XYZ file of C-alpha atoms in Angstrom:
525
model
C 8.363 -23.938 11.911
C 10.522 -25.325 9.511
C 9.945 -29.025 8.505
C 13.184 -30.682 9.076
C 12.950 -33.390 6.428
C 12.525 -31.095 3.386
C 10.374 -32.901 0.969
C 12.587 -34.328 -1.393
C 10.634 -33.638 -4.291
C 10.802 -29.383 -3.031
C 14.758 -29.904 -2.209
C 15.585 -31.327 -5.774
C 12.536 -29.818 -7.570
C 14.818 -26.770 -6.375
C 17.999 -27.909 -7.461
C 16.619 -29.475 -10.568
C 14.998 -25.872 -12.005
C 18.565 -24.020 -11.517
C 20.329 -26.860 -13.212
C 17.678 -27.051 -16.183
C 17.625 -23.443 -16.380
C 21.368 -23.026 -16.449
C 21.582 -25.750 -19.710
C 19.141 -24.183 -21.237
C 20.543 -20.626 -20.905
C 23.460 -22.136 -22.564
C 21.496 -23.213 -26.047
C 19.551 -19.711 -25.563
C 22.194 -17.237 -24.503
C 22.585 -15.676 -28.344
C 18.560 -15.627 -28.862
C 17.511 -12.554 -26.647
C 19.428 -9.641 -23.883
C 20.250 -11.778 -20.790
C 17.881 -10.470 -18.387
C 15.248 -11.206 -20.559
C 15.073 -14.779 -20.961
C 12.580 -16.572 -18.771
C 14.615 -19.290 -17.750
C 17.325 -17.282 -16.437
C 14.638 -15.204 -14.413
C 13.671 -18.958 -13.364
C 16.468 -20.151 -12.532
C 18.192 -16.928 -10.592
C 14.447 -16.858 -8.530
C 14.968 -20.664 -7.786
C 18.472 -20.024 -6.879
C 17.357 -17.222 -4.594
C 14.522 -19.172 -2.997
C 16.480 -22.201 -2.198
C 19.446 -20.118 -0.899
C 16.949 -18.131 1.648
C 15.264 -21.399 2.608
C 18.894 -22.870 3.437
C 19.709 -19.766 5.323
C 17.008 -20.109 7.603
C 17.380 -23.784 8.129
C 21.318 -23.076 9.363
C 20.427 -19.855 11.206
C 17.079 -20.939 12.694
C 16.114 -24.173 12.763
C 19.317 -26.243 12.889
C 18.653 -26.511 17.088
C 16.330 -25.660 19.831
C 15.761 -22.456 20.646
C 14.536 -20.540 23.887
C 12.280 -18.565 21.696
C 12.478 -15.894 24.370
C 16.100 -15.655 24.161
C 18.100 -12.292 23.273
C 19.964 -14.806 21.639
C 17.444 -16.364 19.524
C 15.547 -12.753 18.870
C 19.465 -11.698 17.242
C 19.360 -14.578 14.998
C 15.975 -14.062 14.187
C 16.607 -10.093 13.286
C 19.677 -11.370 11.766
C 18.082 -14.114 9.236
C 15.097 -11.513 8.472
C 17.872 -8.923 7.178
C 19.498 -11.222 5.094
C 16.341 -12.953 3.453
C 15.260 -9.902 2.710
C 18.338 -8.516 1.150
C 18.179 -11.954 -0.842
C 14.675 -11.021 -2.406
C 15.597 -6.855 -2.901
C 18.580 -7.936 -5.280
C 16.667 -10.906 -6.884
C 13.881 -8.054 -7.178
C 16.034 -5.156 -8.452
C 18.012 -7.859 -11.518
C 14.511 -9.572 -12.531
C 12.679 -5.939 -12.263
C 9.000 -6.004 -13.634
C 6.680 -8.273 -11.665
C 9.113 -8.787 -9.040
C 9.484 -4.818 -7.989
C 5.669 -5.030 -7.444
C 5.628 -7.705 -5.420
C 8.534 -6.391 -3.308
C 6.787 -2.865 -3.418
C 3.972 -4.799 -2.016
C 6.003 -6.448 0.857
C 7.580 -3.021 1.680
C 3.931 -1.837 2.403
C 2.722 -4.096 4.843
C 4.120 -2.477 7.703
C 2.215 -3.750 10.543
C 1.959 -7.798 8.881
C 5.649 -8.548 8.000
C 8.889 -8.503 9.748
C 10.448 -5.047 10.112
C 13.301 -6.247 8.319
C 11.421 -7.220 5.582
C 9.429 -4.232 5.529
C 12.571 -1.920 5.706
C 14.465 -3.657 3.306
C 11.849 -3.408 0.419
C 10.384 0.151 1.101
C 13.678 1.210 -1.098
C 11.857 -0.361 -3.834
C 9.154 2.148 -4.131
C 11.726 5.393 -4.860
C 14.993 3.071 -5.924
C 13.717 0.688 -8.384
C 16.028 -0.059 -11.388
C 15.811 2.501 -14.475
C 16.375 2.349 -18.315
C 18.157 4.857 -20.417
C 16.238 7.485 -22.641
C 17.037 5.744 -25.806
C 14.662 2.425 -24.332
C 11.978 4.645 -23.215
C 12.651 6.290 -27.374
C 12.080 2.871 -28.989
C 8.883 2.755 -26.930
C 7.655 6.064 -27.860
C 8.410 5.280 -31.165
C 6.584 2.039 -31.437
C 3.285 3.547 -29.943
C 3.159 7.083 -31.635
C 4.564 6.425 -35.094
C 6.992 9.733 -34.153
C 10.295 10.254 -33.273
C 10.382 11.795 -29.846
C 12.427 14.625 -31.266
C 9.201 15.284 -33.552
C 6.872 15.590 -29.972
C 9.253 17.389 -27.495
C 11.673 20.109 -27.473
C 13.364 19.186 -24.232
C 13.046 15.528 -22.491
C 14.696 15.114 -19.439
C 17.731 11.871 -19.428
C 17.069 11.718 -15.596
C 13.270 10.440 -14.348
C 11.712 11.896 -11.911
C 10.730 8.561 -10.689
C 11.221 4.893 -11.553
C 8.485 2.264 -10.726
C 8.028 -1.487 -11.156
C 6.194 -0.742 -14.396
C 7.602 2.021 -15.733
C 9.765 5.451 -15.195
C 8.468 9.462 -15.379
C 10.467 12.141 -17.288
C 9.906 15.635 -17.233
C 9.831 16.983 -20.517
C 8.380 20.223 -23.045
C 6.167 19.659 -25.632
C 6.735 21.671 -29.107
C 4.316 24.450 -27.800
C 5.918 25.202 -24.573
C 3.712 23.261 -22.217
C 5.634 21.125 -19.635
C 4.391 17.355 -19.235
C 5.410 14.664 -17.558
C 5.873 11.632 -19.564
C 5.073 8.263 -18.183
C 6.945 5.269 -20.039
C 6.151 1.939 -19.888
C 9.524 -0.197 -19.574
C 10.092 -2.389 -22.904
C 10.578 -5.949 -21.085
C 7.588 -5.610 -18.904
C 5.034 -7.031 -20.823
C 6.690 -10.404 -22.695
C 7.687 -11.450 -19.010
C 5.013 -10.429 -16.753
C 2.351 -13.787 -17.856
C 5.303 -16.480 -17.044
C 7.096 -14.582 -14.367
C 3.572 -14.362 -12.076
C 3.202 -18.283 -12.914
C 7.251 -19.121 -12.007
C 6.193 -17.160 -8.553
C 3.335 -18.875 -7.837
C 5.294 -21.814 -8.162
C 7.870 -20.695 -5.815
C 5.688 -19.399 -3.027
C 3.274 -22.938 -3.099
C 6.823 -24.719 -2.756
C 8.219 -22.393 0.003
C 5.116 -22.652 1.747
C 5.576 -26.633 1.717
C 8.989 -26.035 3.188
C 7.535 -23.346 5.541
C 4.183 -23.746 6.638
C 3.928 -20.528 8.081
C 4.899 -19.075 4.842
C 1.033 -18.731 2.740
C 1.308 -15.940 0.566
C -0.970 -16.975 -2.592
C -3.023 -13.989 -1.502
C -0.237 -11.790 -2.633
C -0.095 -13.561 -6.164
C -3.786 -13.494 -6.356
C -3.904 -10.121 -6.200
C -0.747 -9.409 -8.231
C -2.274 -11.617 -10.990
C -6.030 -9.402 -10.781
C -4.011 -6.418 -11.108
C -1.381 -6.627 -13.447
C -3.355 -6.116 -16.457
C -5.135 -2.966 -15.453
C -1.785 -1.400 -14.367
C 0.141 -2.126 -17.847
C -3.136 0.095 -19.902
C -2.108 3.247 -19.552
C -5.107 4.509 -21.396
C -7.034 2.830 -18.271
C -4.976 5.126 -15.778
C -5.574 7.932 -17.970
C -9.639 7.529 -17.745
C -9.027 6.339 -14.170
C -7.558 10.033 -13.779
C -10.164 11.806 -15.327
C -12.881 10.010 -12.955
C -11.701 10.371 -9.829
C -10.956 14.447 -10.188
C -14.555 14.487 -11.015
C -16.054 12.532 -8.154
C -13.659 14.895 -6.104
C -14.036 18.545 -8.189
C -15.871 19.566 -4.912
C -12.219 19.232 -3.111
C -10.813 22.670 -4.165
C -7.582 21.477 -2.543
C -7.241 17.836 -4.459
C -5.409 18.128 -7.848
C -4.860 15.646 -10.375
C -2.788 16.082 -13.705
C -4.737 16.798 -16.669
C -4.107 13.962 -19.726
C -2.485 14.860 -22.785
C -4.627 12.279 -24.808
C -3.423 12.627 -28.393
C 0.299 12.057 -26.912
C -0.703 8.551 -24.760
C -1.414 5.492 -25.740
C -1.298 1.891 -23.610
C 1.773 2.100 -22.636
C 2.896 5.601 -22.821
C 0.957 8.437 -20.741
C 1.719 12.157 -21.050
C 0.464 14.351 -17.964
C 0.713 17.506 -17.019
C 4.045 18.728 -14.950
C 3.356 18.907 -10.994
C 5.928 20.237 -8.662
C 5.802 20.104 -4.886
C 6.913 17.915 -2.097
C 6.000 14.039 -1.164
C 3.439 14.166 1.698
C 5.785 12.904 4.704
C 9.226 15.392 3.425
C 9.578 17.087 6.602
C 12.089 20.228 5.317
C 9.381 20.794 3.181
C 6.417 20.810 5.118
C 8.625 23.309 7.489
C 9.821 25.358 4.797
C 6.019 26.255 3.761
C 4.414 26.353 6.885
C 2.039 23.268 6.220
C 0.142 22.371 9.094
C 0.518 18.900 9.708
C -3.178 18.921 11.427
C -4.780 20.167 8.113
C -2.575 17.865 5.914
C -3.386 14.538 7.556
C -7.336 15.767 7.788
C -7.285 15.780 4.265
C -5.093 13.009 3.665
C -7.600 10.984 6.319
C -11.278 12.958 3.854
C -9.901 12.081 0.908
C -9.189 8.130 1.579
C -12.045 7.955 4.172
C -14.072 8.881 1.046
C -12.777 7.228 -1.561
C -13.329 3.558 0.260
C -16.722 4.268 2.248
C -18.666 6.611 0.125
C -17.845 6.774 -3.660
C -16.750 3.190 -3.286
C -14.002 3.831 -6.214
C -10.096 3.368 -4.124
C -6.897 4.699 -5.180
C -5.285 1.086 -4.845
C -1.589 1.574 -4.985
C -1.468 4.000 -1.777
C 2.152 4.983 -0.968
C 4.047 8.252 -0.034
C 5.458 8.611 -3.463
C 2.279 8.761 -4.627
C 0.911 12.076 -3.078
C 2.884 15.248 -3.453
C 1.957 18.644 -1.598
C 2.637 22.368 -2.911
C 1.889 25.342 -1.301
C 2.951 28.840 -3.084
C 3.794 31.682 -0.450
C 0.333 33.141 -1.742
C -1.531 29.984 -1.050
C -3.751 29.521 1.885
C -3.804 25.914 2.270
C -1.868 23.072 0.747
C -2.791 21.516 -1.969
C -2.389 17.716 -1.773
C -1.780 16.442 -5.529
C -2.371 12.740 -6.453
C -0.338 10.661 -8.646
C -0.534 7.256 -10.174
C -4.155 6.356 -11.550
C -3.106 3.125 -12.831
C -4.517 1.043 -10.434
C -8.338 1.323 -8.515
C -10.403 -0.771 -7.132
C -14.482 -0.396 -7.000
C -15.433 -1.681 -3.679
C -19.057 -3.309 -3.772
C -21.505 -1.879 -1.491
C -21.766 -5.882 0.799
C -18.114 -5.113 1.320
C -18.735 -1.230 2.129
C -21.780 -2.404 4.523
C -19.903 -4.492 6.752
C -16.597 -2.967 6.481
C -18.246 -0.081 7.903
C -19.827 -2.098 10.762
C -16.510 -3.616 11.594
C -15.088 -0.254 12.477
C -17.897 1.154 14.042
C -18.245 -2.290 16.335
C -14.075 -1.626 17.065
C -14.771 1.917 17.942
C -17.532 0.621 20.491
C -15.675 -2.176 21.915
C -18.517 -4.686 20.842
C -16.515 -8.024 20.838
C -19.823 -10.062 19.324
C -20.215 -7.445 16.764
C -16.329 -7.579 15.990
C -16.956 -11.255 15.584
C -19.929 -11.327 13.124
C -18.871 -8.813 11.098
C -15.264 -10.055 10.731
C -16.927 -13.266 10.101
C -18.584 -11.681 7.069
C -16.010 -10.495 5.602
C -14.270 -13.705 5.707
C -12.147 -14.211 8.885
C -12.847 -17.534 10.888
C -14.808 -16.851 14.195
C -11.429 -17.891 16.431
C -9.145 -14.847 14.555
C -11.409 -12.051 15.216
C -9.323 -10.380 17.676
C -6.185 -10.550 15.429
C -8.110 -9.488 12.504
C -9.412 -6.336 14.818
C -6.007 -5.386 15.475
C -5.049 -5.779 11.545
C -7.783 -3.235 10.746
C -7.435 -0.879 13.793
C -2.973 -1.469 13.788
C -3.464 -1.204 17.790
C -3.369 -3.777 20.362
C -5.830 -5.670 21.344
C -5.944 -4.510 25.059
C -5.846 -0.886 23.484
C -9.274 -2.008 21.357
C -10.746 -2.782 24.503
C -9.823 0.099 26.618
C -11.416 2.138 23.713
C -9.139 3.694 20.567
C -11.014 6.766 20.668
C -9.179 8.043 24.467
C -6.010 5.609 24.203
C -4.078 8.022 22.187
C -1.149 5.731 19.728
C 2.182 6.468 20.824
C 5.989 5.576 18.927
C 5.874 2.934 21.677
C 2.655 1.511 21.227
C 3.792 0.993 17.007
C 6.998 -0.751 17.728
C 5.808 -2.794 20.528
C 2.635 -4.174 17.687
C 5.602 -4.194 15.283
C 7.582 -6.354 17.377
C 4.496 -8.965 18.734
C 2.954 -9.517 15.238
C 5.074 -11.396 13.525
C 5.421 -13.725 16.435
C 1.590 -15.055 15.199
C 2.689 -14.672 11.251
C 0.770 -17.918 10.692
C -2.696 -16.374 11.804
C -2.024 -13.753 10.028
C -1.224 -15.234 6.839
C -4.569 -17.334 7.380
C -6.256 -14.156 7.813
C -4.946 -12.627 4.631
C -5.387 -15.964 2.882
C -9.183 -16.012 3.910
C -10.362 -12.367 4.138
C -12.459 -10.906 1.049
C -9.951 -9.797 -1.226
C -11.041 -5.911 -0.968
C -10.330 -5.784 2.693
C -6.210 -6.049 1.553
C -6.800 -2.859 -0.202
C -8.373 -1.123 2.639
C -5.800 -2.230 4.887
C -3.212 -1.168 2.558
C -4.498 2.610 2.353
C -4.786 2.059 6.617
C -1.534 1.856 6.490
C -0.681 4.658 4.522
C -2.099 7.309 7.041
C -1.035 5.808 10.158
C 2.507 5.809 8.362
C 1.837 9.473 7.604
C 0.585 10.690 10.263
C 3.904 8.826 12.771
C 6.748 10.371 10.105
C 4.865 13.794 10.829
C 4.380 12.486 14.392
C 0.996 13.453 14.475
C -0.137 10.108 15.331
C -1.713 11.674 18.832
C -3.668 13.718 17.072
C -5.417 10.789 15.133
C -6.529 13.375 12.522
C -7.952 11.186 10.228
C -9.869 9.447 12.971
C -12.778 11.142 12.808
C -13.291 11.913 9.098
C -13.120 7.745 8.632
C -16.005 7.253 11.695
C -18.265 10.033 9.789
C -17.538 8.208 6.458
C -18.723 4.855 7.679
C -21.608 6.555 9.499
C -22.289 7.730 6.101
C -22.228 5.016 4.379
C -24.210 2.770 6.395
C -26.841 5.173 6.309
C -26.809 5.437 2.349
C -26.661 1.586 1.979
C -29.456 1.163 4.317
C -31.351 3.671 2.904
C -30.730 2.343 -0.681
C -32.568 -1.291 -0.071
C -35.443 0.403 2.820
C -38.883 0.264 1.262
C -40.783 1.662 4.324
C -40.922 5.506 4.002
C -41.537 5.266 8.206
C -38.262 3.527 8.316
C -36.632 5.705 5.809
C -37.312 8.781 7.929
C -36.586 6.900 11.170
C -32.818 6.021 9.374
C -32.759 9.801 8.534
C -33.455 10.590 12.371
C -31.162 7.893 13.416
C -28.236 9.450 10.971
C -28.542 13.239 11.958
C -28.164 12.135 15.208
C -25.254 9.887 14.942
C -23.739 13.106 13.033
C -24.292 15.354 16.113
C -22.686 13.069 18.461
C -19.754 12.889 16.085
C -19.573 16.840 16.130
C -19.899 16.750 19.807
C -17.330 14.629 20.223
C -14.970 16.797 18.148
C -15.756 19.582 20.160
C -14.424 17.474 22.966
C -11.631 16.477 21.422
C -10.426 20.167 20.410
C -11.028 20.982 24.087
C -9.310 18.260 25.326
C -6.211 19.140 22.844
C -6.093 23.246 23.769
C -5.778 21.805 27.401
C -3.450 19.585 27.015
C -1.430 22.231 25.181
C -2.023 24.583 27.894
C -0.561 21.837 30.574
C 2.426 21.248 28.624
C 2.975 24.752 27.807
C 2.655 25.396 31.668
C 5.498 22.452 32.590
C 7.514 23.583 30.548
C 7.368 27.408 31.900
C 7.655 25.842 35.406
C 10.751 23.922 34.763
C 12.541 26.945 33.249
């Protein structure tokens, strides 16, 4: 709720930083490019903060409202869309920092308003772009060469355009094609003081709103920032992951053209294909969606319960499919090393228990575990639905029958937000490695709706084996006993040929429901 007497120390703290920053734009405004000056990055975010936190107070709190209303729920929909159309242009002109944060935002599907959510997804395939002769200087700065010297074509428009930096394809002087990843030339002079000017913003606004706690968001921001702007990092990051995963003849990630890269430019080898949820494409090759969202659900499942080491900037930009007429299966191609998280084995322990205890519909398990990984004894529930993004009546029926529906989504769309302040105090309080998992959670449930395989909950299994997996490994890793290291073995095999039973049922189950449907529709014709 918004506090009607607005601290007057926020109000004119407020006021007071665009009127600073506007004098001393005036003394600065022949020093540096516009754009680039902190204090007119200060003073436009300022300007942009106060201006949403008036628009709410006019739209939402200025009376009494039947918060049940159709009336209310308008204004409401209403103030979210223009907030957030407030942050995506103070995003797009400060660029940097601020696109990864709003990247961020666009992500959390099932923890922000929609209109939030929808508003900043543009971010992650619209973000502002520099011209070919900025990316140049940079290429000249880190290789001592003009990019003439290194490539015989280079592509003026990218292929993509990130927070951090834009792709290009290009040729090198022997004919091979490479993608060339660029960092932008601003980035790192205003990253340090524009994550500190946020932070400052965001402990004000949540003064003003006390539902608003989002330090969790700069924490993580801040952890991260440095590990995405070393390219060299994503390169290495690159080279480990396709060799935990050479087993996955499917998987491919783009060799490293090492004596081209250096921190803040990367050369990779050229991929083509399609982004995992492009529907014309998927058609056009005959992809099945089944076998795409299995290995979508393997690879992830894998990557955060068993080799521990996460992918942690999981989007649909970043994973492109190809399939050549002479292909068998797809081949699911993953972009974007800078950024991944090793997820300690405590974490991995009870993280797995969580979802196990969800899957059984233990509430006291639920509660312990939840409490170990951070979350205070009375959010439980709420944090179960976080994890699981279902209901919690649909938890307790059992998410292994209760198929999710387009329904089910928009009605757990719609009711979140309506407890944003226990959610915020989950996300302020939970170990910091859960936000990743949750993060990649909500990449394949936002897969597998926009390929509206969500019934099919094909990744469902392949996460219950993982954690079965894991728990088993972690166990066995601290077990002395050599009786209760075979007795874990036991316990494990079997666990794995209940899981194989169960798929067995569930294939059944699916053929017959086919059959039914297949039968209806026959009947009604």
């Amino acid at each position: 709720m918004f506090t009607r007497n607005v601290s007057r120390v926020v109000k004119y703290g407020l006021y007071g930083s665009v009127a600073i920053g506007s004098g001393a734009f005036v003394t600065s405004i022949y020093q540096d490019d516009y754009d680039s000056l902190p204090i007119v990055r200060h003073t436009r975010a300022a300007r942009t903060a106060l201006e949403i936190g008036q628009m709410y107070k006019s739209k939402l709190y200025s009376k009494d409202w039947d918060k049940n209303s159709q009336e209310y729920l308008e204004v409401k929909s209403e103030a979210h869309k223009l907030g957030a159309e407030k942050l995506l242009e103070l995003c797009k002109t400060n660029k940097g920092v601020y696109i990864k944060v709003g990247q961020h935002v666009g992500a959390l599907e099932y923890l922000l308003p929609s209109e939030y959510v929808s508003t900043m997804k543009v971010l992650h395939k619209d973000a502002p772009k520099n011209s070919v002769e900025e990316l140049y200087k940079v290429i000249r700065d880190d290789l001592k060469q003009d990019p003439t010297e290194i490539f015989i074509e280079f592509d003026a428009e990218p292929l993509g355009t990130a927070s951090l930096a834009q792709v290009h394809r290009a040729r090198l002087k022997d004919g091979r094609e490479v993608a060339v990843k660029v960092q932008h030339h601003y980035v790192r002079k205003n990253t340090s003081i524009d994550l500190r000017w946020m932070e400052l913003l965001i402990n004000i606004m949540s003064k003003v709103f006390p539902d608003f706690q989002m330090q969790w968001l700069v924490d993580e921001t801040k952890k991260n920032i440095a590990k995405e702007l070393d390219f060299l990092e994503e390169g290495k990051n690159a080279e480990r992951v396709a060799e935990l995963f050479k087993h996955y003849t499917w998987l491919k990630i783009p060799k490293i053209f090492w004596e081209y890269s250096t921190d803040r430019v990367l050369v990779m080898e050229y991929v083509t294909g399609g982004q995992v949820n492009d529907l014309k494409y998927i058609e056009k090759n005959n992809i099945s969606k089944v076998d795409l969202c299995t290995k979508i659900g393997d690879l992830y499942s894998h990557m955060i319960f068993v080799t521990g080491f996460v992918h942690s900037d999981p989007h649909p930009g970043n994973i492109v499919i190809r399939k050549e007429p002479e292909d068998k299966d797809v081949t699911v191609i993953l972009l974007d090393h800078g950024l991944y998280a090793q997820l300690t084995d405590k974490f991995r322990y009870h993280y797995s228990k969580l979802w196990l205890s969800i899957i059984a519909r233990d509430k006291e398990a639920i509660k312990f575990y939840s409490g170990k990984l951070g979350i205070n004894e009375d959010l439980y529930g709420l944090f179960a639905c976080m994890i699981a993004g279902r209901p919690w009546d649909v938890i307790m029926k059992g998410i292994d029958v209760t198929k999710p529906s387009s329904e089910e989504k928009k009605t757990f769309q719609k009711e979140l937000p309506n407890f944003l302040h226990r959610v915020t105090q989950c996300l302020e309080h939970v170990d910091r490695q859960a936000l990743l998992v949750m993060k990649t959670n909500d990449l394949i449930r936002s897969i597998e709706y926009s390929l509206d395989m969500q019934e099919r909950m094909c990744g469902f299994m392949v996460m219950t084996k993982c954690c079965t997996e894991s728990i088993y490994n972690l166990e066995l890793k601290t077990e002395k006993s050599q009786v209760k290291r075979q007795l874990l073995g036991v316990k494990y095999m079997w666990s794995l040929f209940v899981l194989y039973l169960y798929s067995i049922y569930l294939a059944i189950r699916e053929k017959w429901n086919m059959f039914l449907y297949q039968a209806s529709c026959c009947a009604s014709y």
